[in-house]
Amino acid sequence: LLAGYYEPVLEGSKTATDVYKVPVYRRPSNLFVRGFNQDATSLPNKGPVFRKIGRRKLVPYYDRAEIEDGAIAGRGLEICWLKDQTDLLFAQIQGSARIRIEDGSTVRINYDAHNGYPYTAVGRILIDRGIIPKEQMSMQKIREWMEQNPDGANELRRQNRAYVFFREVALSDKDEPVGAQGVPLTPGRSIAVDKSLHVYGTPFFIEGELPIQSEQSRTPFHRLMVAQDRGGAIRGAVRGDFFWGTGDAAGERAGRMRSRGRAWLLLPKPLADRRNEAASPRP
């Protein structure tokens, strides 16, 4: 299953105003993941996460609704502010964003940690409720529905209890976002995979017919790509997300992708021979 992601470009402010009132939070100091130092550069994007109370007590971390209602407000965790929660949700789903500040500067943010709840796809909920047909589903359709139904959007968003915290990164406007491998992503060449099953840097040859030009198009696709990122919704050996770049055009392309294809994992021959000899079961 081949999907896509991109880096949104959003409008924001360094201070809270009547227009910019949705905080983008950095990782709280009381967020704890077993087996990881709290000062780690980046924490896993799945698995249990706790809120540390005092020196010993651990409880589940706040969920999306609690955080939106102000559970961690006023602690100096705000990187900047956005116009609405939908902008923040899409930045969290994509894992990075460029935020154009009113003074003309740009703030770049990347994934840093999550709150420990499994990701729930709001698109799947809209399909199950019969609001958007499965064959029409895309990120653009989700955003359109949320903008037209603000009360419903609030309820829908909170069905996804997962919440992402960001860190500010020192990248220029010319730099691509950095993936989980620690290297800049390349539009149309970097792919996000399930890190529990694949190794960063592994080349994949991808083949399929993808809706690149429009929702109805089926463009033949034959391309060598490299595993350089991960995603909270990516599960399994035969699941990958293409990185399409930055901005609205990349977002439209990424939003249309949910296609079947074929992938060949390319390995050095000695390693491939050893894997074949082990006769490990196919995923």
PDB file of C-alpha atoms in Angstrom:
ATOM      1  CA  LEU A   1       0.000   0.000   0.000  1.00  0.00           C
ATOM      2  CA  LEU A   2       1.577   3.258  -1.192  1.00  0.00           C
ATOM      3  CA  ALA A   3       0.539   6.575   0.352  1.00  0.00           C
ATOM      4  CA  GLY A   4       2.191   9.991   0.436  1.00  0.00           C
ATOM      5  CA  TYR A   5       3.194  12.800   2.765  1.00  0.00           C
ATOM      6  CA  TYR A   6       4.635  16.291   2.451  1.00  0.00           C
ATOM      7  CA  GLU A   7       5.791  19.348   4.402  1.00  0.00           C
ATOM      8  CA  PRO A   8       2.933  21.856   4.877  1.00  0.00           C
ATOM      9  CA  VAL A   9       3.539  25.612   4.685  1.00  0.00           C
ATOM     10  CA  LEU A  10       1.395  27.356   7.310  1.00  0.00           C
ATOM     11  CA  GLU A  11       0.867  30.882   8.585  1.00  0.00           C
ATOM     12  CA  GLY A  12       1.756  31.598  12.202  1.00  0.00           C
ATOM     13  CA  SER A  13       2.922  34.014  14.852  1.00  0.00           C
ATOM     14  CA  LYS A  14       5.590  34.044  17.557  1.00  0.00           C
ATOM     15  CA  THR A  15       3.019  35.410  19.993  1.00  0.00           C
ATOM     16  CA  ALA A  16      -0.600  34.504  20.704  1.00  0.00           C
ATOM     17  CA  THR A  17      -3.179  36.839  19.148  1.00  0.00           C
ATOM     18  CA  ASP A  18      -6.903  36.799  18.377  1.00  0.00           C
ATOM     19  CA  VAL A  19      -6.019  35.294  14.968  1.00  0.00           C
ATOM     20  CA  TYR A  20      -3.153  33.004  15.984  1.00  0.00           C
ATOM     21  CA  LYS A  21      -4.369  31.170  19.061  1.00  0.00           C
ATOM     22  CA  VAL A  22      -3.446  27.500  18.594  1.00  0.00           C
ATOM     23  CA  PRO A  23      -0.101  26.653  20.242  1.00  0.00           C
ATOM     24  CA  VAL A  24       2.531  24.415  18.671  1.00  0.00           C
ATOM     25  CA  TYR A  25       4.058  22.637  21.659  1.00  0.00           C
ATOM     26  CA  ARG A  26       7.569  21.371  22.175  1.00  0.00           C
ATOM     27  CA  ARG A  27       8.091  18.177  24.179  1.00  0.00           C
ATOM     28  CA  PRO A  28       7.145  18.611  27.875  1.00  0.00           C
ATOM     29  CA  SER A  29       9.806  17.813  30.458  1.00  0.00           C
ATOM     30  CA  ASN A  30       7.493  15.428  32.344  1.00  0.00           C
ATOM     31  CA  LEU A  31       6.952  13.186  29.301  1.00  0.00           C
ATOM     32  CA  PHE A  32       8.617   9.824  29.951  1.00  0.00           C
ATOM     33  CA  VAL A  33       9.310   6.799  27.723  1.00  0.00           C
ATOM     34  CA  ARG A  34      10.788   3.703  29.335  1.00  0.00           C
ATOM     35  CA  GLY A  35      14.248   2.878  28.003  1.00  0.00           C
ATOM     36  CA  PHE A  36      14.901   6.417  26.762  1.00  0.00           C
ATOM     37  CA  ASN A  37      16.612   9.343  28.396  1.00  0.00           C
ATOM     38  CA  GLN A  38      14.283  12.332  28.669  1.00  0.00           C
ATOM     39  CA  ASP A  39      16.985  14.403  26.944  1.00  0.00           C
ATOM     40  CA  ALA A  40      17.061  12.108  23.888  1.00  0.00           C
ATOM     41  CA  THR A  41      17.149  13.948  20.561  1.00  0.00           C
ATOM     42  CA  SER A  42      13.946  12.273  19.384  1.00  0.00           C
ATOM     43  CA  LEU A  43      11.617   9.705  20.949  1.00  0.00           C
ATOM     44  CA  PRO A  44       9.794   6.744  19.303  1.00  0.00           C
ATOM     45  CA  ASN A  45       6.606   7.451  17.370  1.00  0.00           C
ATOM     46  CA  LYS A  46       4.725   4.500  18.870  1.00  0.00           C
ATOM     47  CA  GLY A  47       4.492   2.666  22.161  1.00  0.00           C
ATOM     48  CA  PRO A  48       3.477   3.711  25.695  1.00  0.00           C
ATOM     49  CA  VAL A  49       4.285   7.202  26.966  1.00  0.00           C
ATOM     50  CA  PHE A  50       3.869   8.377  30.541  1.00  0.00           C
ATOM     51  CA  ARG A  51       3.495  11.543  32.550  1.00  0.00           C
ATOM     52  CA  LYS A  52       5.932  11.616  35.412  1.00  0.00           C
ATOM     53  CA  ILE A  53       4.546  12.829  38.717  1.00  0.00           C
ATOM     54  CA  GLY A  54       7.218  13.432  41.313  1.00  0.00           C
ATOM     55  CA  ARG A  55      10.140  11.006  41.272  1.00  0.00           C
ATOM     56  CA  ARG A  56       8.346   7.674  40.900  1.00  0.00           C
ATOM     57  CA  LYS A  57       4.708   7.829  39.875  1.00  0.00           C
ATOM     58  CA  LEU A  58       3.883   7.286  36.184  1.00  0.00           C
ATOM     59  CA  VAL A  59       0.432   7.780  34.633  1.00  0.00           C
ATOM     60  CA  PRO A  60      -0.676   7.848  30.955  1.00  0.00           C
ATOM     61  CA  TYR A  61       0.069  11.147  29.282  1.00  0.00           C
ATOM     62  CA  TYR A  62      -2.693  13.630  28.445  1.00  0.00           C
ATOM     63  CA  ASP A  63      -4.654  12.841  25.280  1.00  0.00           C
ATOM     64  CA  ARG A  64      -5.487  15.282  22.464  1.00  0.00           C
ATOM     65  CA  ALA A  65      -8.686  16.598  24.040  1.00  0.00           C
ATOM     66  CA  GLU A  66      -6.984  17.293  27.376  1.00  0.00           C
ATOM     67  CA  ILE A  67      -4.083  19.069  25.689  1.00  0.00           C
ATOM     68  CA  GLU A  68      -6.400  21.136  23.497  1.00  0.00           C
ATOM     69  CA  ASP A  69      -8.340  22.077  26.634  1.00  0.00           C
ATOM     70  CA  GLY A  70      -5.181  23.501  28.207  1.00  0.00           C
ATOM     71  CA  ALA A  71      -3.611  20.671  30.241  1.00  0.00           C
ATOM     72  CA  ILE A  72      -0.073  21.883  29.471  1.00  0.00           C
ATOM     73  CA  ALA A  73      -0.776  25.548  28.682  1.00  0.00           C
ATOM     74  CA  GLY A  74       1.226  28.294  30.345  1.00  0.00           C
ATOM     75  CA  ARG A  75       4.379  26.225  30.881  1.00  0.00           C
ATOM     76  CA  GLY A  76       6.486  27.982  28.255  1.00  0.00           C
ATOM     77  CA  LEU A  77       6.287  25.065  25.816  1.00  0.00           C
ATOM     78  CA  GLU A  78       4.907  27.120  22.922  1.00  0.00           C
ATOM     79  CA  ILE A  79       7.165  27.281  19.847  1.00  0.00           C
ATOM     80  CA  CYS A  80       4.672  29.488  17.989  1.00  0.00           C
ATOM     81  CA  TRP A  81       0.934  29.811  17.322  1.00  0.00           C
ATOM     82  CA  LEU A  82      -1.227  28.799  14.327  1.00  0.00           C
ATOM     83  CA  LYS A  83      -4.651  29.947  13.140  1.00  0.00           C
ATOM     84  CA  ASP A  84      -6.629  26.788  13.833  1.00  0.00           C
ATOM     85  CA  GLN A  85      -6.464  23.223  15.109  1.00  0.00           C
ATOM     86  CA  THR A  86      -6.849  21.796  11.604  1.00  0.00           C
ATOM     87  CA  ASP A  87      -3.524  23.370  10.583  1.00  0.00           C
ATOM     88  CA  LEU A  88      -1.888  21.802  13.634  1.00  0.00           C
ATOM     89  CA  LEU A  89      -3.476  18.401  12.999  1.00  0.00           C
ATOM     90  CA  PHE A  90      -2.124  18.292   9.445  1.00  0.00           C
ATOM     91  CA  ALA A  91       1.350  19.343  10.620  1.00  0.00           C
ATOM     92  CA  GLN A  92       1.230  16.520  13.179  1.00  0.00           C
ATOM     93  CA  ILE A  93       0.126  13.957  10.598  1.00  0.00           C
ATOM     94  CA  GLN A  94       2.926  14.996   8.231  1.00  0.00           C
ATOM     95  CA  GLY A  95       5.566  15.222  10.974  1.00  0.00           C
ATOM     96  CA  SER A  96       7.054  18.571   9.918  1.00  0.00           C
ATOM     97  CA  ALA A  97       6.035  22.027   8.711  1.00  0.00           C
ATOM     98  CA  ARG A  98       7.297  25.422   7.604  1.00  0.00           C
ATOM     99  CA  ILE A  99       5.546  28.218   9.458  1.00  0.00           C
ATOM    100  CA  ARG A 100       5.600  31.661   7.844  1.00  0.00           C
ATOM    101  CA  ILE A 101       5.716  34.221  10.640  1.00  0.00           C
ATOM    102  CA  GLU A 102       4.088  37.645  10.259  1.00  0.00           C
ATOM    103  CA  ASP A 103       7.468  39.408  10.308  1.00  0.00           C
ATOM    104  CA  GLY A 104       8.578  37.478   7.210  1.00  0.00           C
ATOM    105  CA  SER A 105      10.742  34.893   8.983  1.00  0.00           C
ATOM    106  CA  THR A 106      10.183  31.127   8.852  1.00  0.00           C
ATOM    107  CA  VAL A 107      10.020  28.653  11.714  1.00  0.00           C
ATOM    108  CA  ARG A 108      10.847  25.051  10.789  1.00  0.00           C
ATOM    109  CA  ILE A 109       9.490  22.283  13.029  1.00  0.00           C
ATOM    110  CA  ASN A 110      10.088  18.517  13.034  1.00  0.00           C
ATOM    111  CA  TYR A 111       8.592  15.602  14.958  1.00  0.00           C
ATOM    112  CA  ASP A 112      10.081  15.167  18.431  1.00  0.00           C
ATOM    113  CA  ALA A 113       7.722  12.993  20.516  1.00  0.00           C
ATOM    114  CA  HIS A 114       4.122  11.815  20.888  1.00  0.00           C
ATOM    115  CA  ASN A 115       1.761  11.285  23.798  1.00  0.00           C
ATOM    116  CA  GLY A 116       1.502   7.488  23.644  1.00  0.00           C
ATOM    117  CA  TYR A 117      -1.946   6.992  22.109  1.00  0.00           C
ATOM    118  CA  PRO A 118      -2.351   5.041  18.841  1.00  0.00           C
ATOM    119  CA  TYR A 119      -3.007   7.124  15.744  1.00  0.00           C
ATOM    120  CA  THR A 120      -6.623   7.107  14.581  1.00  0.00           C
ATOM    121  CA  ALA A 121      -7.171   8.152  10.957  1.00  0.00           C
ATOM    122  CA  VAL A 122      -9.885  10.812  10.807  1.00  0.00           C
ATOM    123  CA  GLY A 123     -10.400   9.966   7.123  1.00  0.00           C
ATOM    124  CA  ARG A 124     -11.382   6.424   8.055  1.00  0.00           C
ATOM    125  CA  ILE A 125     -13.977   7.783  10.502  1.00  0.00           C
ATOM    126  CA  LEU A 126     -15.479  10.008   7.790  1.00  0.00           C
ATOM    127  CA  ILE A 127     -15.716   6.984   5.483  1.00  0.00           C
ATOM    128  CA  ASP A 128     -17.284   4.783   8.176  1.00  0.00           C
ATOM    129  CA  ARG A 129     -19.864   7.481   8.934  1.00  0.00           C
ATOM    130  CA  GLY A 130     -20.776   7.756   5.256  1.00  0.00           C
ATOM    131  CA  ILE A 131     -19.709  11.409   5.072  1.00  0.00           C
ATOM    132  CA  ILE A 132     -17.056  11.029   2.360  1.00  0.00           C
ATOM    133  CA  PRO A 133     -17.058   7.999  -0.001  1.00  0.00           C
ATOM    134  CA  LYS A 134     -13.921   5.875   0.168  1.00  0.00           C
ATOM    135  CA  GLU A 135     -13.129   6.441  -3.526  1.00  0.00           C
ATOM    136  CA  GLN A 136     -13.188  10.239  -2.997  1.00  0.00           C
ATOM    137  CA  MET A 137     -11.153  10.333   0.204  1.00  0.00           C
ATOM    138  CA  SER A 138      -8.084  12.583   0.279  1.00  0.00           C
ATOM    139  CA  MET A 139      -6.408  15.042   2.616  1.00  0.00           C
ATOM    140  CA  GLN A 140      -8.012  17.863   0.654  1.00  0.00           C
ATOM    141  CA  LYS A 141     -11.493  16.389   1.198  1.00  0.00           C
ATOM    142  CA  ILE A 142     -10.822  16.075   4.936  1.00  0.00           C
ATOM    143  CA  ARG A 143      -9.693  19.695   5.195  1.00  0.00           C
ATOM    144  CA  GLU A 144     -12.663  20.941   3.166  1.00  0.00           C
ATOM    145  CA  TRP A 145     -15.110  19.090   5.404  1.00  0.00           C
ATOM    146  CA  MET A 146     -13.449  20.371   8.571  1.00  0.00           C
ATOM    147  CA  GLU A 147     -13.532  23.975   7.337  1.00  0.00           C
ATOM    148  CA  GLN A 148     -17.231  23.678   6.472  1.00  0.00           C
ATOM    149  CA  ASN A 149     -18.151  21.892   9.729  1.00  0.00           C
ATOM    150  CA  PRO A 150     -16.173  23.474  12.597  1.00  0.00           C
ATOM    151  CA  ASP A 151     -18.209  21.843  15.384  1.00  0.00           C
ATOM    152  CA  GLY A 152     -18.024  18.443  13.718  1.00  0.00           C
ATOM    153  CA  ALA A 153     -14.321  18.964  13.072  1.00  0.00           C
ATOM    154  CA  ASN A 154     -13.703  19.503  16.766  1.00  0.00           C
ATOM    155  CA  GLU A 155     -15.419  16.222  17.663  1.00  0.00           C
ATOM    156  CA  LEU A 156     -13.778  14.343  14.801  1.00  0.00           C
ATOM    157  CA  ARG A 157     -10.286  15.579  15.603  1.00  0.00           C
ATOM    158  CA  ARG A 158     -10.582  14.418  19.208  1.00  0.00           C
ATOM    159  CA  GLN A 159     -11.382  10.891  18.062  1.00  0.00           C
ATOM    160  CA  ASN A 160      -7.663  10.772  17.279  1.00  0.00           C
ATOM    161  CA  ARG A 161      -6.278  10.856  20.831  1.00  0.00           C
ATOM    162  CA  ALA A 162      -2.695  10.834  19.543  1.00  0.00           C
ATOM    163  CA  TYR A 163      -0.815  14.134  19.780  1.00  0.00           C
ATOM    164  CA  VAL A 164       2.603  15.093  18.394  1.00  0.00           C
ATOM    165  CA  PHE A 165       5.154  17.414  19.992  1.00  0.00           C
ATOM    166  CA  PHE A 166       7.681  19.244  17.824  1.00  0.00           C
ATOM    167  CA  ARG A 167      11.153  20.683  18.037  1.00  0.00           C
ATOM    168  CA  GLU A 168      12.354  23.757  16.196  1.00  0.00           C
ATOM    169  CA  VAL A 169      15.127  22.957  13.719  1.00  0.00           C
ATOM    170  CA  ALA A 170      17.739  25.248  12.209  1.00  0.00           C
ATOM    171  CA  LEU A 171      16.982  24.841   8.496  1.00  0.00           C
ATOM    172  CA  SER A 172      16.898  27.483   5.791  1.00  0.00           C
ATOM    173  CA  ASP A 173      14.060  27.860   3.285  1.00  0.00           C
ATOM    174  CA  LYS A 174      16.229  26.007   0.778  1.00  0.00           C
ATOM    175  CA  ASP A 175      16.654  22.931   2.997  1.00  0.00           C
ATOM    176  CA  GLU A 176      14.370  19.927   2.861  1.00  0.00           C
ATOM    177  CA  PRO A 177      13.066  18.499   6.172  1.00  0.00           C
ATOM    178  CA  VAL A 178      15.197  15.915   7.923  1.00  0.00           C
ATOM    179  CA  GLY A 179      13.776  12.394   8.176  1.00  0.00           C
ATOM    180  CA  ALA A 180      14.164   9.860  10.971  1.00  0.00           C
ATOM    181  CA  GLN A 181      17.407   8.611   9.403  1.00  0.00           C
ATOM    182  CA  GLY A 182      18.911  12.014  10.215  1.00  0.00           C
ATOM    183  CA  VAL A 183      19.443  13.132   6.613  1.00  0.00           C
ATOM    184  CA  PRO A 184      17.445  15.590   4.455  1.00  0.00           C
ATOM    185  CA  LEU A 185      14.579  13.991   2.560  1.00  0.00           C
ATOM    186  CA  THR A 186      14.531  14.056  -1.252  1.00  0.00           C
ATOM    187  CA  PRO A 187      11.156  14.757  -2.897  1.00  0.00           C
ATOM    188  CA  GLY A 188      10.029  11.786  -4.959  1.00  0.00           C
ATOM    189  CA  ARG A 189      12.927   9.616  -3.786  1.00  0.00           C
ATOM    190  CA  SER A 190      12.585   9.262  -0.002  1.00  0.00           C
ATOM    191  CA  ILE A 191      10.137   6.752   1.424  1.00  0.00           C
ATOM    192  CA  ALA A 192       8.916   6.267   4.999  1.00  0.00           C
ATOM    193  CA  VAL A 193       8.732   2.670   6.246  1.00  0.00           C
ATOM    194  CA  ASP A 194       8.020   0.608   9.349  1.00  0.00           C
ATOM    195  CA  LYS A 195      11.288   0.947  11.275  1.00  0.00           C
ATOM    196  CA  SER A 196      10.618  -2.230  13.265  1.00  0.00           C
ATOM    197  CA  LEU A 197      10.923  -4.225  10.012  1.00  0.00           C
ATOM    198  CA  HIS A 198      13.217  -2.236   7.720  1.00  0.00           C
ATOM    199  CA  VAL A 199      16.598  -0.540   8.014  1.00  0.00           C
ATOM    200  CA  TYR A 200      17.102   3.107   7.072  1.00  0.00           C
ATOM    201  CA  GLY A 201      19.142   3.488   3.910  1.00  0.00           C
ATOM    202  CA  THR A 202      17.685   0.375   2.280  1.00  0.00           C
ATOM    203  CA  PRO A 203      16.908   0.917  -1.434  1.00  0.00           C
ATOM    204  CA  PHE A 204      13.501  -0.117  -2.767  1.00  0.00           C
ATOM    205  CA  PHE A 205      12.390  -0.359  -6.369  1.00  0.00           C
ATOM    206  CA  ILE A 206       8.735   0.721  -6.550  1.00  0.00           C
ATOM    207  CA  GLU A 207       6.332  -0.094  -9.369  1.00  0.00           C
ATOM    208  CA  GLY A 208       2.711   0.930  -9.740  1.00  0.00           C
ATOM    209  CA  GLU A 209       0.120   3.176 -11.378  1.00  0.00           C
ATOM    210  CA  LEU A 210      -0.343   6.269  -9.228  1.00  0.00           C
ATOM    211  CA  PRO A 211      -2.764   9.251  -9.220  1.00  0.00           C
ATOM    212  CA  ILE A 212       0.049  11.761  -9.685  1.00  0.00           C
ATOM    213  CA  GLN A 213      -1.605  14.231 -12.094  1.00  0.00           C
ATOM    214  CA  SER A 214      -5.181  13.964 -10.778  1.00  0.00           C
ATOM    215  CA  GLU A 215      -7.436  11.726  -8.696  1.00  0.00           C
ATOM    216  CA  GLN A 216      -8.450   9.829 -11.838  1.00  0.00           C
ATOM    217  CA  SER A 217      -5.015   9.547 -13.444  1.00  0.00           C
ATOM    218  CA  ARG A 218      -3.026   6.324 -13.358  1.00  0.00           C
ATOM    219  CA  THR A 219       0.522   7.383 -14.154  1.00  0.00           C
ATOM    220  CA  PRO A 220       2.990   4.487 -14.637  1.00  0.00           C
ATOM    221  CA  PHE A 221       5.586   4.689 -11.875  1.00  0.00           C
ATOM    222  CA  HIS A 222       8.923   2.821 -11.876  1.00  0.00           C
ATOM    223  CA  ARG A 223      11.450   4.338  -9.493  1.00  0.00           C
ATOM    224  CA  LEU A 224      14.328   3.560  -7.143  1.00  0.00           C
ATOM    225  CA  MET A 225      13.646   5.029  -3.693  1.00  0.00           C
ATOM    226  CA  VAL A 226      15.421   4.927  -0.330  1.00  0.00           C
ATOM    227  CA  ALA A 227      13.998   4.226   3.151  1.00  0.00           C
ATOM    228  CA  GLN A 228      14.812   7.381   5.119  1.00  0.00           C
ATOM    229  CA  ASP A 229      11.858   8.096   7.389  1.00  0.00           C
ATOM    230  CA  ARG A 230       9.155   6.550   9.569  1.00  0.00           C
ATOM    231  CA  GLY A 231       5.516   7.307  10.327  1.00  0.00           C
ATOM    232  CA  GLY A 232       3.120   6.601  13.155  1.00  0.00           C
ATOM    233  CA  ALA A 233       0.534   5.066  10.794  1.00  0.00           C
ATOM    234  CA  ILE A 234       2.992   2.925   8.819  1.00  0.00           C
ATOM    235  CA  ARG A 235       2.647  -0.698   9.861  1.00  0.00           C
ATOM    236  CA  GLY A 236       3.913  -3.790   8.086  1.00  0.00           C
ATOM    237  CA  ALA A 237       6.577  -4.824   5.618  1.00  0.00           C
ATOM    238  CA  VAL A 238       4.594  -3.882   2.505  1.00  0.00           C
ATOM    239  CA  ARG A 239       3.516  -0.360   3.472  1.00  0.00           C
ATOM    240  CA  GLY A 240       5.313   2.838   2.452  1.00  0.00           C
ATOM    241  CA  ASP A 241       4.750   6.591   2.272  1.00  0.00           C
ATOM    242  CA  PHE A 242       6.360   8.703  -0.461  1.00  0.00           C
ATOM    243  CA  PHE A 243       7.745  12.122   0.442  1.00  0.00           C
ATOM    244  CA  TRP A 244       6.572  14.548  -2.264  1.00  0.00           C
ATOM    245  CA  GLY A 245       8.163  17.820  -1.099  1.00  0.00           C
ATOM    246  CA  THR A 246       6.904  21.102   0.342  1.00  0.00           C
ATOM    247  CA  GLY A 247       3.812  23.254  -0.156  1.00  0.00           C
ATOM    248  CA  ASP A 248       0.330  22.978  -1.644  1.00  0.00           C
ATOM    249  CA  ALA A 249       1.261  21.214  -4.904  1.00  0.00           C
ATOM    250  CA  ALA A 250       3.154  18.514  -3.011  1.00  0.00           C
ATOM    251  CA  GLY A 251       0.248  18.293  -0.575  1.00  0.00           C
ATOM    252  CA  GLU A 252      -2.269  17.705  -3.345  1.00  0.00           C
ATOM    253  CA  ARG A 253      -0.127  14.952  -4.809  1.00  0.00           C
ATOM    254  CA  ALA A 254       0.451  13.334  -1.429  1.00  0.00           C
ATOM    255  CA  GLY A 255      -3.230  13.639  -0.503  1.00  0.00           C
ATOM    256  CA  ARG A 256      -4.368  11.679  -3.557  1.00  0.00           C
ATOM    257  CA  MET A 257      -2.093   8.714  -2.948  1.00  0.00           C
ATOM    258  CA  ARG A 258      -3.516   5.535  -1.523  1.00  0.00           C
ATOM    259  CA  SER A 259      -2.588   3.053  -4.196  1.00  0.00           C
ATOM    260  CA  ARG A 260      -1.559  -0.538  -4.576  1.00  0.00           C
ATOM    261  CA  GLY A 261       1.836  -1.273  -6.055  1.00  0.00           C
ATOM    262  CA  ARG A 262       4.787  -3.635  -5.909  1.00  0.00           C
ATOM    263  CA  ALA A 263       8.087  -3.138  -4.131  1.00  0.00           C
ATOM    264  CA  TRP A 264      11.415  -4.918  -4.383  1.00  0.00           C
ATOM    265  CA  LEU A 265      13.743  -4.605  -1.409  1.00  0.00           C
ATOM    266  CA  LEU A 266      17.317  -4.522  -2.766  1.00  0.00           C
ATOM    267  CA  LEU A 267      20.071  -6.106  -0.682  1.00  0.00           C
ATOM    268  CA  PRO A 268      23.782  -6.814  -1.178  1.00  0.00           C
ATOM    269  CA  LYS A 269      24.000 -10.310  -2.644  1.00  0.00           C
ATOM    270  CA  PRO A 270      25.828 -11.942   0.333  1.00  0.00           C
ATOM    271  CA  LEU A 271      23.149 -10.667   2.715  1.00  0.00           C
ATOM    272  CA  ALA A 272      20.340 -11.699   0.360  1.00  0.00           C
ATOM    273  CA  ASP A 273      21.843 -15.186   0.098  1.00  0.00           C
ATOM    274  CA  ARG A 274      21.933 -15.521   3.884  1.00  0.00           C
ATOM    275  CA  ARG A 275      18.312 -14.416   4.162  1.00  0.00           C
ATOM    276  CA  ASN A 276      17.266 -16.949   1.520  1.00  0.00           C
ATOM    277  CA  GLU A 277      19.140 -19.730   3.305  1.00  0.00           C
ATOM    278  CA  ALA A 278      17.327 -18.871   6.534  1.00  0.00           C
ATOM    279  CA  ALA A 279      14.039 -19.412   4.665  1.00  0.00           C
ATOM    280  CA  SER A 280      12.302 -16.804   6.756  1.00  0.00           C
ATOM    281  CA  PRO A 281       8.530 -16.577   6.154  1.00  0.00           C
ATOM    282  CA  ARG A 282       7.307 -13.927   3.749  1.00  0.00           C
ATOM    283  CA  PRO A 283       5.691 -10.851   5.387  1.00  0.00           C
TER     284      PRO A 283
END
